Amino acid sequence: QRTYPWAWMPFLLFIIITAFVVVNLIIAVICDAVHVLGGECKTGLLGYEEYEEEGERAAEDDAAGENARRRVANRATRRESNAMRRIEETNPEISTMQRIEEMQRQLDEMLSVQKRMKASINVLATKLRASTVGEDEYKAPVAVRRRRRSDDPRWNALDRARRVVGDVVNDDRVCNAVLAAIAINALMMGAATLPVVKDDPVLLSRFEVADAAFLVLFTIESAMQLAHRGWRLFRDEFLVFDLLIVVASWTLVEAKVFKAFRIFRAVRLITRVDALRNFVVALFGVFPKMSAIFMLLALIFYIFSVMFTQLFKDMYGDGLVEEPYFDSLYHSLFTLFQMMTLDEWAGILFQIQRTYPWAWLPFFVFILLTGFVVVN
């Protein structure tokens, strides 16, 4: 930070993603597995005889309930058949009329089911048309839309070209090739940081040319997706992310600082691998429910940063500590984040305790609240 004051941003981003999000998700998965295993073990710890007795009792209860339901159904069926038999014996005409009414009722039910099925098919067909043609085209009546297409040969040519482009760019072989290109490009960016490449201008220039070729390839792929989907591309957040990465790569190609961020093209692997896509979608779906926790954590940070700044702000100026841990609100927030990650917080506390022996108390309270309770 003494050379690059903005360096805190990628550091904090990396720590939040790895130390808190991913690691705690792994712990959550392990805890879930242990919970399931614990349930199985609890069943086993009851003992074989007790478990067998419980199983027999449950089976007997299920059998008794099923028998009772069967007896009730049989009695109802017998009463209905006896009533019908008595009606037939006393008045055959009434019996025939009842049969006709029953058949009419069944026919009405079949017609209503047919109407519901037809309505469902129409809804599905409407959604399918809405997903394959533009909104304006979809809103037009079907006959008008067909006549407009047949009368305009340019529209037919563009539509055929759009469909061909979509078939090509969404082909499994093309998708796998783009996935391989993303992985190779990421590996080449990592290899470009090695001294063997950095110290050789010729080899480094070849790497730059290869990187530009990959960027052109990704640009063509994004352009084909845009040509195929049109404005509907912006409904897919993953395709929008791919497009933003490509646009940012071209926009910041001459910026020296932002060349380091070209490696973010490798994040596009998330949009290509189904398992990663599903995981990210689930993760982002949880974040809105965690807003209250984030607000609580921000409030705790602000309260303790103000308190620590007021308590220990003059220690660096007096030469009592090695770094300006709590000289300002900014320094206090940064130091508290370091303490929350449990990174060398004891060294900071020992320096403070030389002057304020009671300093362990607010340190412990903050670490317990944030590092263990709120974050977990």
Coordinates of N, CA, C and O in Angstrom, one line a residue, residues 312 315-316 319-326 335 338 343-360 363:
F312 N -7.1 4.7 20.8 CA -5.7 4.5 20.5 C -5.1 5.3 19.3 O -4.1 5.0 18.7
M315 N -1.2 6.7 19.5 CA -0.1 5.8 19.8 C 1.0 5.8 18.8 O 2.2 5.8 19.1
Y316 N 0.6 5.9 17.5 CA 1.6 5.9 16.4 C 2.4 7.2 16.4 O 3.7 7.1 16.2
G319 N 5.1 7.1 18.9 CA 6.1 6.0 18.8 C 5.9 4.8 19.6 O 6.8 4.0 19.9
L320 N 4.6 4.5 20.0 CA 4.3 3.4 20.9 C 4.0 2.1 20.1 O 4.0 1.0 20.6
V321 N 3.6 2.3 18.8 CA 3.3 1.1 18.0 C 4.1 1.3 16.7 O 4.6 2.4 16.3
E322 N 4.2 0.1 15.9 CA 5.0 0.2 14.7 C 4.3 0.7 13.5 O 4.9 1.2 12.6
E323 N 3.0 0.6 13.5 CA 2.2 1.0 12.3 C 1.0 1.8 12.8 O 0.6 1.7 14.0
P324 N 0.4 2.7 12.0 CA -0.7 3.5 12.4 C -2.0 2.7 12.4 O -2.9 2.9 11.5
Y325 N -2.1 1.7 13.3 CA -3.2 0.8 13.3 C -4.6 1.5 13.5 O -5.6 1.2 12.8
F326 N -4.6 2.5 14.4 CA -5.9 3.2 14.7 C -5.8 4.7 14.6 O -6.4 5.4 15.4
T335 N -7.6 -2.3 10.0 CA -7.0 -3.1 11.1 C -8.1 -4.0 11.7 O -7.8 -5.2 11.9
Q338 N -8.4 -6.9 9.4 CA -7.3 -7.9 9.6 C -7.6 -8.7 10.9 O -7.3 -9.9 10.9
D343 N -5.6 -12.6 11.5 CA -4.3 -12.5 10.9 C -3.4 -11.6 11.8 O -3.6 -10.3 11.8
E344 N -2.5 -12.2 12.6 CA -1.6 -11.5 13.4 C -2.2 -10.4 14.4 O -1.7 -9.4 14.7
W345 N -3.4 -10.8 14.8 CA -4.1 -9.8 15.7 C -3.4 -9.8 17.1 O -3.5 -8.8 17.8
A346 N -2.8 -10.9 17.5 CA -2.1 -11.0 18.8 C -1.0 -10.0 18.8 O -0.7 -9.4 19.8
G347 N -0.2 -9.9 17.7 CA 0.9 -8.9 17.7 C 0.4 -7.5 17.8 O 1.1 -6.7 18.5
I348 N -0.7 -7.2 17.2 CA -1.2 -5.8 17.4 C -1.7 -5.6 18.9 O -1.4 -4.5 19.5
L349 N -2.3 -6.6 19.4 CA -2.8 -6.5 20.8 C -1.6 -6.3 21.8 O -1.6 -5.5 22.7
F350 N -0.5 -7.1 21.6 CA 0.7 -7.0 22.5 C 1.3 -5.6 22.4 O 1.7 -5.1 23.5
Q351 N 1.3 -5.0 21.2 CA 1.9 -3.6 21.1 C 1.0 -2.6 21.9 O 1.5 -1.7 22.6
I352 N -0.4 -2.8 21.8 CA -1.3 -1.9 22.5 C -1.2 -2.1 24.0 O -1.3 -1.2 24.8
Q353 N -1.1 -3.4 24.4 CA -1.1 -3.7 25.8 C 0.1 -3.2 26.6 O 0.1 -3.1 27.8
R354 N 1.2 -2.9 25.9 CA 2.3 -2.3 26.6 C 2.0 -1.0 27.2 O 2.5 -0.6 28.3
T355 N 1.0 -0.3 26.6 CA 0.6 1.0 27.1 C -0.8 0.9 27.9 O -1.0 1.5 28.9
Y356 N -1.7 0.1 27.3 CA -3.0 -0.1 27.9 C -3.2 -1.6 28.2 O -3.6 -2.3 27.3
P357 N -2.9 -2.0 29.5 CA -3.1 -3.4 29.8 C -4.5 -4.0 29.6 O -4.7 -5.2 29.5
W358 N -5.5 -3.1 29.7 CA -6.9 -3.6 29.6 C -7.3 -3.7 28.1 O -8.5 -4.0 27.9
A359 N -6.4 -3.5 27.2 CA -6.9 -3.4 25.8 C -7.3 -4.8 25.3 O -8.0 -4.9 24.2
W360 N -7.0 -5.9 26.0 CA -7.4 -7.2 25.6 C -9.0 -7.3 25.5 O -9.5 -8.1 24.7
F363 N -10.6 -6.0 22.3 CA -10.1 -6.9 21.2 C -10.8 -8.2 21.2 O -11.3 -8.7 20.2

